[in-house]
mmCIF file of N, CA and C in Angstrom:
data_model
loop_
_atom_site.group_PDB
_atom_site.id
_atom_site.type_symbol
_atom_site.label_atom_id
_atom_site.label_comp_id
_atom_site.label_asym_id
_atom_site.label_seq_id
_atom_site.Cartn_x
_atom_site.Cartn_y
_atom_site.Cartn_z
ATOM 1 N N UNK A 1 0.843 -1.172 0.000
ATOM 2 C CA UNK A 1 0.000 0.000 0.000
ATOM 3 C C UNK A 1 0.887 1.232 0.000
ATOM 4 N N UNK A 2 0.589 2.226 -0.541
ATOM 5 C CA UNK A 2 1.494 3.387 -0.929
ATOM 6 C C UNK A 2 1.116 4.408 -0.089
ATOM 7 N N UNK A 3 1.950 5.555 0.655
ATOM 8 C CA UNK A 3 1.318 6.070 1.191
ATOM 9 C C UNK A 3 0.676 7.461 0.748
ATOM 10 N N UNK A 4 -0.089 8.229 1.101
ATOM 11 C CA UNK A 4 -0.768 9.183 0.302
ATOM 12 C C UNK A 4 0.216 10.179 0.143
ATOM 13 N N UNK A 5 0.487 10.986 -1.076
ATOM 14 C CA UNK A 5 1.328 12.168 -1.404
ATOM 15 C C UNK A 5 1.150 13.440 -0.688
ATOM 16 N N UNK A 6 1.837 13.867 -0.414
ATOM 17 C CA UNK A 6 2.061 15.231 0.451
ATOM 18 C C UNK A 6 1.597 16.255 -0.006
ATOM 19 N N UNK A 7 0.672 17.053 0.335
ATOM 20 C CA UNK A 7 0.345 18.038 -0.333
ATOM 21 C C UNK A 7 1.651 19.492 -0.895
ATOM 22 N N UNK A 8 1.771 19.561 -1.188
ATOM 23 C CA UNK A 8 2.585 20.394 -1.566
ATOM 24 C C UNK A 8 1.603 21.952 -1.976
ATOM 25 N N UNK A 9 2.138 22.988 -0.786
ATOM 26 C CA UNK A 9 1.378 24.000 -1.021
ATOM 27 C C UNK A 9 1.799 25.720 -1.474
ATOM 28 N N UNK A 10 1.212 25.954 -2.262
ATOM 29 C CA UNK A 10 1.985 27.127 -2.551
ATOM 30 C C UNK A 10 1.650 28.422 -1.044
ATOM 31 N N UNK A 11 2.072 29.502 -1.356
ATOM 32 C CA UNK A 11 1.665 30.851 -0.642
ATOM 33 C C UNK A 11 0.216 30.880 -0.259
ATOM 34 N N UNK A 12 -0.206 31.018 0.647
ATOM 35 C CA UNK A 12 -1.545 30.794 1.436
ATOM 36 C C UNK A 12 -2.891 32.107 0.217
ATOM 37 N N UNK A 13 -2.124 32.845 0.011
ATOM 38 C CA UNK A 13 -2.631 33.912 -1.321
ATOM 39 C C UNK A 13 -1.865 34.126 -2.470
ATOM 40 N N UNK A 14 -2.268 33.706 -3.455
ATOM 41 C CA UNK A 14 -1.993 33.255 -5.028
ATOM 42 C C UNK A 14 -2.309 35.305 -5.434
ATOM 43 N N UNK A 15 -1.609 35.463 -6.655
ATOM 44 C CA UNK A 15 -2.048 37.050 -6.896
ATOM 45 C C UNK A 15 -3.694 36.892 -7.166
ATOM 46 N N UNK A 16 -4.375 35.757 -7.584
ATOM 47 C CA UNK A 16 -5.311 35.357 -8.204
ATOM 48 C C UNK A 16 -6.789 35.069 -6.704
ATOM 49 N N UNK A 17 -5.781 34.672 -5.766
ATOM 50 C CA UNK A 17 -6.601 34.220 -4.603
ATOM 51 C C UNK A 17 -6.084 33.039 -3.692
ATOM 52 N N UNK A 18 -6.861 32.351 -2.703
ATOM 53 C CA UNK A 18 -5.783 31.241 -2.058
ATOM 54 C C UNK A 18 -5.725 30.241 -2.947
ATOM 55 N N UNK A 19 -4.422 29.234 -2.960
ATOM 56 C CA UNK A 19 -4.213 28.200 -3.395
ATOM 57 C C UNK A 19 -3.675 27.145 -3.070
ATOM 58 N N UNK A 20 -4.076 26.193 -3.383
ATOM 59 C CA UNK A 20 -3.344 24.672 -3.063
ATOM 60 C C UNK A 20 -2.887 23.911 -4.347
ATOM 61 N N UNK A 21 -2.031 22.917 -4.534
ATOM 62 C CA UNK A 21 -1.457 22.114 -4.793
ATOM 63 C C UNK A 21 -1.949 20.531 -4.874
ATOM 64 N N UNK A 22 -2.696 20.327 -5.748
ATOM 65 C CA UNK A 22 -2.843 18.864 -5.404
ATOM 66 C C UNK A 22 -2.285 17.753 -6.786
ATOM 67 N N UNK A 23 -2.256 16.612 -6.412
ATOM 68 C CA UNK A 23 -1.862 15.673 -7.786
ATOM 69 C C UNK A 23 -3.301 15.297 -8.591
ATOM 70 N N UNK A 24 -3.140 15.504 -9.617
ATOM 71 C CA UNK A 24 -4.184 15.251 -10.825
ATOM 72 C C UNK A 24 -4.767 13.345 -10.475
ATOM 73 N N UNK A 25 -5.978 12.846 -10.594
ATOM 74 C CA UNK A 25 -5.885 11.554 -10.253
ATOM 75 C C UNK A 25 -7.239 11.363 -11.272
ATOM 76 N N UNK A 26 -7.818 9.731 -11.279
ATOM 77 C CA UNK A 26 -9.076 9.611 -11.561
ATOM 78 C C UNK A 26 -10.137 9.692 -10.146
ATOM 79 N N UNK A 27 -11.344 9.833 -11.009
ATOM 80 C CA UNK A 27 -12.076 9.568 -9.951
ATOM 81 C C UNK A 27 -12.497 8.735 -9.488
ATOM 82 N N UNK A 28 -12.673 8.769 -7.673
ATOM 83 C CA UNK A 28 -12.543 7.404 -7.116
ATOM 84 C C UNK A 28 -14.092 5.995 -7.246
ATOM 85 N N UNK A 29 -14.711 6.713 -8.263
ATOM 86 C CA UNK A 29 -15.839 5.724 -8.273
ATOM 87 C C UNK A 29 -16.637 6.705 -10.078
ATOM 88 N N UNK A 30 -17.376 5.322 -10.146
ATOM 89 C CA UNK A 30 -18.085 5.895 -11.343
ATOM 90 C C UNK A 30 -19.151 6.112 -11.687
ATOM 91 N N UNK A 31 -19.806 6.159 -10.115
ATOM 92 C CA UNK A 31 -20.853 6.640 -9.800
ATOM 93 C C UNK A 31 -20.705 8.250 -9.629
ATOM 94 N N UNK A 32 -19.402 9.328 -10.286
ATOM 95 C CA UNK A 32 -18.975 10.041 -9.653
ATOM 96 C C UNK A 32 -19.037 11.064 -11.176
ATOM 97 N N UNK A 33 -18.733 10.251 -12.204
ATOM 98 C CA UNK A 33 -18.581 10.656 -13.764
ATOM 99 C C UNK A 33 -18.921 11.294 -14.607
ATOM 100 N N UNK A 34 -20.374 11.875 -13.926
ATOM 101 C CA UNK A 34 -20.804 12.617 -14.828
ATOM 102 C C UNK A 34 -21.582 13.520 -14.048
ATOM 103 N N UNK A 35 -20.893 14.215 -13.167
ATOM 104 C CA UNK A 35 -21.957 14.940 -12.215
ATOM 105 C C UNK A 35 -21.137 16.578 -12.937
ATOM 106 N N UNK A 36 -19.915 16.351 -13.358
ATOM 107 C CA UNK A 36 -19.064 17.486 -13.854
ATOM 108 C C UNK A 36 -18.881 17.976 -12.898
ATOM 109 N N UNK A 37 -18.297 17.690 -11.979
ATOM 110 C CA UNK A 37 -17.426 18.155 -10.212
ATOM 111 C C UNK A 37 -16.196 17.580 -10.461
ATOM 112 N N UNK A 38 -15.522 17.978 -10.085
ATOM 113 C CA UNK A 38 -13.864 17.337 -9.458
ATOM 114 C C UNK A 38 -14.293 16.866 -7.784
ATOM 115 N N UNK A 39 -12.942 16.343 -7.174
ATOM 116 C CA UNK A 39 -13.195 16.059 -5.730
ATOM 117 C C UNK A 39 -12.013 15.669 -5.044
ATOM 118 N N UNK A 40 -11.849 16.053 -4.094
ATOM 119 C CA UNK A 40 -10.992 15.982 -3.034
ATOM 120 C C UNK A 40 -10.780 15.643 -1.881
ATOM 121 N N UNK A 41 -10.114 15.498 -0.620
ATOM 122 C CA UNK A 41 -10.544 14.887 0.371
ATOM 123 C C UNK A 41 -10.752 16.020 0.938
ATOM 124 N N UNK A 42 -11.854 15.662 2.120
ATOM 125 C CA UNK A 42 -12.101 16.499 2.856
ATOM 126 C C UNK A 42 -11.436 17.336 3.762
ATOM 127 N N UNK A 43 -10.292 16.659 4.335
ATOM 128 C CA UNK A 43 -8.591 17.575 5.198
ATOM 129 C C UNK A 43 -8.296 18.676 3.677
ATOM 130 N N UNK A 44 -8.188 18.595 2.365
ATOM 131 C CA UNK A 44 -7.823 19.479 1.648
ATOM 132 C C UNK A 44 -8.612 20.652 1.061
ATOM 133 N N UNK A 45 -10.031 19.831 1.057
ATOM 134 C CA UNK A 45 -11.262 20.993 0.941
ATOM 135 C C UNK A 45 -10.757 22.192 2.073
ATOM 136 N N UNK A 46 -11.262 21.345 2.998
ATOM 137 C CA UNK A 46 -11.497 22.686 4.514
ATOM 138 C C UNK A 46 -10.032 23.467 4.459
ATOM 139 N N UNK A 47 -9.031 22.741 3.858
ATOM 140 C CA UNK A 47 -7.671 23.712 3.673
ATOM 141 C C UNK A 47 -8.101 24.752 2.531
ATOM 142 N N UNK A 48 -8.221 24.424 1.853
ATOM 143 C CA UNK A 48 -8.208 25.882 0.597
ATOM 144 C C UNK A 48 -9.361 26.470 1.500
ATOM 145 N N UNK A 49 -10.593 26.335 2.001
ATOM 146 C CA UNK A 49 -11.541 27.310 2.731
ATOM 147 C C UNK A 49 -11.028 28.053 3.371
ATOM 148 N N UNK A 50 -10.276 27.350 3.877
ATOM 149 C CA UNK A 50 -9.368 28.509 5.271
ATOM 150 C C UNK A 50 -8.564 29.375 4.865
ATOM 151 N N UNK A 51 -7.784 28.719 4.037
ATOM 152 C CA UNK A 51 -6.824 29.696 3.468
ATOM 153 C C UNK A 51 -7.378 31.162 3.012
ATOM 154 N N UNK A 52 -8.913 30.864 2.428
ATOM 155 C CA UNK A 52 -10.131 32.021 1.866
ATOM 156 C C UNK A 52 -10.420 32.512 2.643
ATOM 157 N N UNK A 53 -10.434 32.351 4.166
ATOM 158 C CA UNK A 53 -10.599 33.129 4.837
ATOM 159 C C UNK A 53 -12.522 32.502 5.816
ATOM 160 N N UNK A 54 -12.391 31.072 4.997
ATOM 161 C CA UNK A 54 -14.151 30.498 4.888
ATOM 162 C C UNK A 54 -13.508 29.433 6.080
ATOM 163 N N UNK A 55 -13.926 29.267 7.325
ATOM 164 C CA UNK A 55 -13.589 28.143 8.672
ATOM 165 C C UNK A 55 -14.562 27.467 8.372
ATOM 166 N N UNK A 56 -16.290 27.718 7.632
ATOM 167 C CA UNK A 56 -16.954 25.960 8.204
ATOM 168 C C UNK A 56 -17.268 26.406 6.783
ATOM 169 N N UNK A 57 -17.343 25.350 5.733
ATOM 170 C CA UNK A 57 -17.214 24.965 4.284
ATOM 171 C C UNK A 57 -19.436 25.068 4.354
ATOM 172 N N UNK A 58 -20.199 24.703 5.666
ATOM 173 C CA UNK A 58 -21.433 25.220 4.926
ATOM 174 C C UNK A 58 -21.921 26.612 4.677
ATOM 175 N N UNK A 59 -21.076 27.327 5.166
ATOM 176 C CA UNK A 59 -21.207 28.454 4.710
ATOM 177 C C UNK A 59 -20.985 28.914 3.393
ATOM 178 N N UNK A 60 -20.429 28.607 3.052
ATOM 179 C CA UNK A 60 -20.048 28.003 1.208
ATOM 180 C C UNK A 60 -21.320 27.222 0.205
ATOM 181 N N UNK A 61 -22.125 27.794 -0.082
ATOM 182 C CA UNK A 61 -23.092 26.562 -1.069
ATOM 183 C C UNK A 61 -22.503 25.945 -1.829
ATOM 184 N N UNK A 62 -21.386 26.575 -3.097
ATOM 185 C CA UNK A 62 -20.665 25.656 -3.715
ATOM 186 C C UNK A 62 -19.560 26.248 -3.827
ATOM 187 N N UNK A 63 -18.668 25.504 -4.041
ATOM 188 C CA UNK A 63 -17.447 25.661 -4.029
ATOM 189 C C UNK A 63 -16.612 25.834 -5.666
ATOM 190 N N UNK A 64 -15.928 26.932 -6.303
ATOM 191 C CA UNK A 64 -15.918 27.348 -7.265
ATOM 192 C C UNK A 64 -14.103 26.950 -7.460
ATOM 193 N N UNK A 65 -13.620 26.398 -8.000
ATOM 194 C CA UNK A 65 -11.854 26.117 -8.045
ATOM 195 C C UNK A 65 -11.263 26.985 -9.357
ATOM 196 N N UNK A 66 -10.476 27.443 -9.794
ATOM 197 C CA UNK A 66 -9.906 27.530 -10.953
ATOM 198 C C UNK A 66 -8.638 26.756 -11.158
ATOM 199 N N UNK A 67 -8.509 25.587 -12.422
ATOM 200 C CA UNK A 67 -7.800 25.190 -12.630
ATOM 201 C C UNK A 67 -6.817 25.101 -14.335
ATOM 202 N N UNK A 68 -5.912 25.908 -14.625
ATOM 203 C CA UNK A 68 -5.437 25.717 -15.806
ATOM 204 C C UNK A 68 -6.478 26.664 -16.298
ATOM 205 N N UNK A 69 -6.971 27.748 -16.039
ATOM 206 C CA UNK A 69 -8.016 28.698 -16.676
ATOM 207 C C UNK A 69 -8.985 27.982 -16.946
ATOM 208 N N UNK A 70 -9.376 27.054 -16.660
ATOM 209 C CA UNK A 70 -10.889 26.200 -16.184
ATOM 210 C C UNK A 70 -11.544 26.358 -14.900
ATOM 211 N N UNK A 71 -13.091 26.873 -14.965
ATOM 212 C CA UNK A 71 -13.449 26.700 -13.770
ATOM 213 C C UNK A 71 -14.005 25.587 -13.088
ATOM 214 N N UNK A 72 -14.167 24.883 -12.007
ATOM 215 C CA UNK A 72 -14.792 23.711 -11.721
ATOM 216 C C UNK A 72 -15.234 23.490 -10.271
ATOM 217 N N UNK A 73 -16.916 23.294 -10.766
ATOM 218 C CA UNK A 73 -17.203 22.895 -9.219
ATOM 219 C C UNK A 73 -16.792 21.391 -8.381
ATOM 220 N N UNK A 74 -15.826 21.998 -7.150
ATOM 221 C CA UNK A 74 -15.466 21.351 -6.274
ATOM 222 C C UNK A 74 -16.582 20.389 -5.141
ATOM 223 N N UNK A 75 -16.127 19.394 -5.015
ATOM 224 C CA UNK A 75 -17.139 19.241 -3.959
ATOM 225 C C UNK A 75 -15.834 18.185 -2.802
ATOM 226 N N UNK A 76 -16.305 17.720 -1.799
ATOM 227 C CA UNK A 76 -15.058 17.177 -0.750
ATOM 228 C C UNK A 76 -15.538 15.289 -0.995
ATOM 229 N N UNK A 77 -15.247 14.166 -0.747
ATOM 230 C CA UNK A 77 -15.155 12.995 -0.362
ATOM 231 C C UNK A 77 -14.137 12.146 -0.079
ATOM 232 N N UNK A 78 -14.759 11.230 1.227
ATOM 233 C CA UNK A 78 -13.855 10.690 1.790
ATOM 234 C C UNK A 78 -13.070 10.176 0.946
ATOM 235 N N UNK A 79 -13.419 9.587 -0.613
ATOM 236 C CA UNK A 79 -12.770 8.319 -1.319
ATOM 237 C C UNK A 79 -11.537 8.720 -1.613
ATOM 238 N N UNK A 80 -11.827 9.899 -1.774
ATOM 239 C CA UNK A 80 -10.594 10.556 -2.629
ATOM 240 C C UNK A 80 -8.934 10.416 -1.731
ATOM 241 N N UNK A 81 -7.503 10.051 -1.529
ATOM 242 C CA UNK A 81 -6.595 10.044 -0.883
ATOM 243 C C UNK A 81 -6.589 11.338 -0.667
ATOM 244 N N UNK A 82 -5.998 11.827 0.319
ATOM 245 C CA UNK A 82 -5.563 13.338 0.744
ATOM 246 C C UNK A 82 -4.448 13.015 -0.392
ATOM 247 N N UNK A 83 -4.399 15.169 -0.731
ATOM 248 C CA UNK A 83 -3.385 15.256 -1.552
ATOM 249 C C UNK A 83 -3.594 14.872 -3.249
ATOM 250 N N UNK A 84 -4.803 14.109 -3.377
ATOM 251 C CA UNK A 84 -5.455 13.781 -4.791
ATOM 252 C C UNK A 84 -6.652 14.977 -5.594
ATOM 253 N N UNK A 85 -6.431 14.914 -6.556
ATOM 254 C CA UNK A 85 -7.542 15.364 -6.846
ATOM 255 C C UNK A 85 -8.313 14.609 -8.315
ATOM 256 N N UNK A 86 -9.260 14.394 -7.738
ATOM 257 C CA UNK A 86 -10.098 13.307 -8.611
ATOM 258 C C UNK A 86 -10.990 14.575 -9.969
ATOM 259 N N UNK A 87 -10.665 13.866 -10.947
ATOM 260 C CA UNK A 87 -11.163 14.370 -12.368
ATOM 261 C C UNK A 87 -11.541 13.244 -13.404
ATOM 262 N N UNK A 88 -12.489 13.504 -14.426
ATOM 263 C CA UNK A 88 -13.041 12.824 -15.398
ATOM 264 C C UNK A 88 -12.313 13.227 -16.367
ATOM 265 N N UNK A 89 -11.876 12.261 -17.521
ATOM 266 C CA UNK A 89 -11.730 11.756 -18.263
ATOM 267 C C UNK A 89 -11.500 13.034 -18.995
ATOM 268 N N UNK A 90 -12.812 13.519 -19.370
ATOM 269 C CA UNK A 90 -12.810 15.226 -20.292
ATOM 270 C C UNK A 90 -12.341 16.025 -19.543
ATOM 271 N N UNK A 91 -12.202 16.348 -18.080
ATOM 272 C CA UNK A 91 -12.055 17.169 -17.318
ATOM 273 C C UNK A 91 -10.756 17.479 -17.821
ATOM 274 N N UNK A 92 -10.068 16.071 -17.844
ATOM 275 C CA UNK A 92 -8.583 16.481 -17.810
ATOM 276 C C UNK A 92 -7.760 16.745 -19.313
ATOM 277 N N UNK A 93 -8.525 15.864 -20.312
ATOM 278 C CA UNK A 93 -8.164 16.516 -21.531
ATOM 279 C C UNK A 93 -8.304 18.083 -21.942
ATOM 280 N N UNK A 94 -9.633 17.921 -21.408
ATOM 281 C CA UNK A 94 -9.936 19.553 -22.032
ATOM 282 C C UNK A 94 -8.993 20.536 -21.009
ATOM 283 N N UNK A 95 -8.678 20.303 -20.108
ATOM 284 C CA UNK A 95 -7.814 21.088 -19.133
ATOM 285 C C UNK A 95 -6.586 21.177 -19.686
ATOM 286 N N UNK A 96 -5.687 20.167 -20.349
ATOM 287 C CA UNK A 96 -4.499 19.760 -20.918
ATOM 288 C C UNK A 96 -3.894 19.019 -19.480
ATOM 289 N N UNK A 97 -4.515 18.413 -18.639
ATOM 290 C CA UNK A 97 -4.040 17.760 -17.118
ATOM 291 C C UNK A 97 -3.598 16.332 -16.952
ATOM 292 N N UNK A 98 -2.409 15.956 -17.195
ATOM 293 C CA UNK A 98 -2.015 14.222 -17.286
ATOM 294 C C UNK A 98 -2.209 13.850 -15.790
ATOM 295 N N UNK A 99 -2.648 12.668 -15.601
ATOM 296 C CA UNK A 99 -2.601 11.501 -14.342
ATOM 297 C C UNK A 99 -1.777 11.819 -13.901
ATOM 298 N N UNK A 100 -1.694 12.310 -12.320
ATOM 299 C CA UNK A 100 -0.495 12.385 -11.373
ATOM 300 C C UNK A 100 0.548 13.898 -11.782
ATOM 301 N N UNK A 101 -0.186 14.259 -12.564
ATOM 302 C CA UNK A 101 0.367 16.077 -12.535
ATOM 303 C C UNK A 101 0.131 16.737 -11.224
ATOM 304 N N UNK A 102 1.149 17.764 -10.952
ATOM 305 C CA UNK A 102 0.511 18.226 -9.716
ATOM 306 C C UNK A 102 -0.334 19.797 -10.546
ATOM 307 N N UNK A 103 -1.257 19.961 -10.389
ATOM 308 C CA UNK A 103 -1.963 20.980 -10.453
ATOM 309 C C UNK A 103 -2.273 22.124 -9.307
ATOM 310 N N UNK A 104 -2.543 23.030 -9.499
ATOM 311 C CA UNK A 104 -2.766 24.730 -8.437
ATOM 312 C C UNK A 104 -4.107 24.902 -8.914
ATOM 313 N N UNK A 105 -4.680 24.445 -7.399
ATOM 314 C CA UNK A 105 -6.108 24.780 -7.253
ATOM 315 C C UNK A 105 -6.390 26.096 -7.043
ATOM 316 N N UNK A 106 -7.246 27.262 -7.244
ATOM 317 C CA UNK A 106 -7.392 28.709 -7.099
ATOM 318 C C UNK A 106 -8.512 28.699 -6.418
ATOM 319 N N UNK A 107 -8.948 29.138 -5.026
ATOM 320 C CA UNK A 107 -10.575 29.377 -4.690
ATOM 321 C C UNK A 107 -11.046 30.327 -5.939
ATOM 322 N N UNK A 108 -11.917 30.917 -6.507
ATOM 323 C CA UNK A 108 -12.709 31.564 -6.994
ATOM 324 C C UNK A 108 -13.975 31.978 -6.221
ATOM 325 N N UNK A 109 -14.205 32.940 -5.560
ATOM 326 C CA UNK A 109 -15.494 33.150 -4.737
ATOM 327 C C UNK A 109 -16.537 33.511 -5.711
ATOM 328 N N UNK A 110 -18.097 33.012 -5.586
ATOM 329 C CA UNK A 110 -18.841 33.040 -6.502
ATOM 330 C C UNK A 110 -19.273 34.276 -6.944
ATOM 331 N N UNK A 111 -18.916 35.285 -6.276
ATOM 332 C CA UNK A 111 -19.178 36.338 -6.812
ATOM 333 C C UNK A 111 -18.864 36.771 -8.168
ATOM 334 N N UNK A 112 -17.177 36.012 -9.098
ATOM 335 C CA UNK A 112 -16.285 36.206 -9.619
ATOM 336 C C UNK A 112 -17.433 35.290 -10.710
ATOM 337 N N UNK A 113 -17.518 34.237 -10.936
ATOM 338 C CA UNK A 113 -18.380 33.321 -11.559
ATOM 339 C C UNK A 113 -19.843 33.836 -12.126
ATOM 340 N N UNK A 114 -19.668 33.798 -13.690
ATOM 341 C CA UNK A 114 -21.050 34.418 -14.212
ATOM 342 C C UNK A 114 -21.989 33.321 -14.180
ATOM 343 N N UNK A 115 -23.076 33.756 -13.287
ATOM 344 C CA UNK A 115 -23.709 32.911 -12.869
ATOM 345 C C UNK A 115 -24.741 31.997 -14.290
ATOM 346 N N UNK A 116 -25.114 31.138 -14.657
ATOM 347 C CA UNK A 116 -26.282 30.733 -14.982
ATOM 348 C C UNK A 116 -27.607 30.188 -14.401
ATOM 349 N N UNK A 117 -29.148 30.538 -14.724
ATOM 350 C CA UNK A 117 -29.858 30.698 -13.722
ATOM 351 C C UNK A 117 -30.116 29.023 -13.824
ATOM 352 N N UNK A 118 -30.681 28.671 -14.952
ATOM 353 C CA UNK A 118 -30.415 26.945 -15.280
ATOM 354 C C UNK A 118 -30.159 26.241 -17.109
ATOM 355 N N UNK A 119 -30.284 25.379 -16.756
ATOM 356 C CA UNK A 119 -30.077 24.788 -18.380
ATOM 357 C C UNK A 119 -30.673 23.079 -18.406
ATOM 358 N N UNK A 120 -31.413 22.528 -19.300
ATOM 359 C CA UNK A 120 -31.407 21.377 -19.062
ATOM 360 C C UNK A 120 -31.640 21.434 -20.538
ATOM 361 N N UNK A 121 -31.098 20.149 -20.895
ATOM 362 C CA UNK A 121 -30.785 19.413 -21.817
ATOM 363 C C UNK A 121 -31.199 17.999 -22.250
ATOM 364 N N UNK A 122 -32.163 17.747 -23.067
ATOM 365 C CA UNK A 122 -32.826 16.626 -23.361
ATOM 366 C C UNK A 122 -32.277 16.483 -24.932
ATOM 367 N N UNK A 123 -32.075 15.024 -25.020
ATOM 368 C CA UNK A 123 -31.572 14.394 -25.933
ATOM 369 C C UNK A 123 -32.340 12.906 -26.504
ATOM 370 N N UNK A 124 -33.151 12.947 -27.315
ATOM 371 C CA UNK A 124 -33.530 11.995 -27.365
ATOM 372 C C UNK A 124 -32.762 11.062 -28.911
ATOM 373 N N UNK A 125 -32.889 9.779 -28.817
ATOM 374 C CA UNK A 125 -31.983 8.544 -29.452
ATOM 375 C C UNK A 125 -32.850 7.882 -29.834
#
């Protein structure tokens, strides 16, 4: 068994906002695949919150990351190893993000994020 990778963290404030450091991974289930979230463990969530200046994460409705000039909603689970960060398949192509890259997570507070009010999408086959 390997043990989990170290987070490696930059300056607690990025010029951009706080940031962390995590390794690029899959996601830990595939029940997980198509929700279009990334995920992390929960010790690394509540770290980038803090760093924002945010101590209890429900005060937060969602959680907004910037990665590689992609934005992406974050969410926390246990599955994930500390120090991982779990992504789909497209997530990481379209990002340009290889397996086990370390990537710089950015909070983005939602204020920054143009909101959409909804969208749904039906496809019929």
């Amino acid at each position: 068994m390997r043990a989990p990778p170290v987070s490696r963290e930059p300056a607690s404030r990025s010029s951009n906002g706080p940031a962390i450091t995590l390794q690029a991974d899959n996601l830990p289930g595939q029940d997980l695949a198509f929700t279009n979230r990334i995920y992390c463990n929960g010790s690394d969530f509540r770290d980038l919150l803090r760093r924002g200046g945010i101590d209890r994460p429900e005060q937060l409705p969602q959680c907004f990351v910037e990665v590689k000039r992609f934005c992406f909603t974050m969410e926390p689970t246990s599955r994930m190893e500390q120090g991982r960060l779990g992504l789909n398949r497209l997530q990481r192509e379209c990002a340009r993000i290889g397996l086990r890259e370390d990537v710089v997570l950015t909070l983005q507070p939602a204020k920054n994020i143009a909101p959409m009010a909804s969208l749904k999408i039906s496809i019929d086959m």
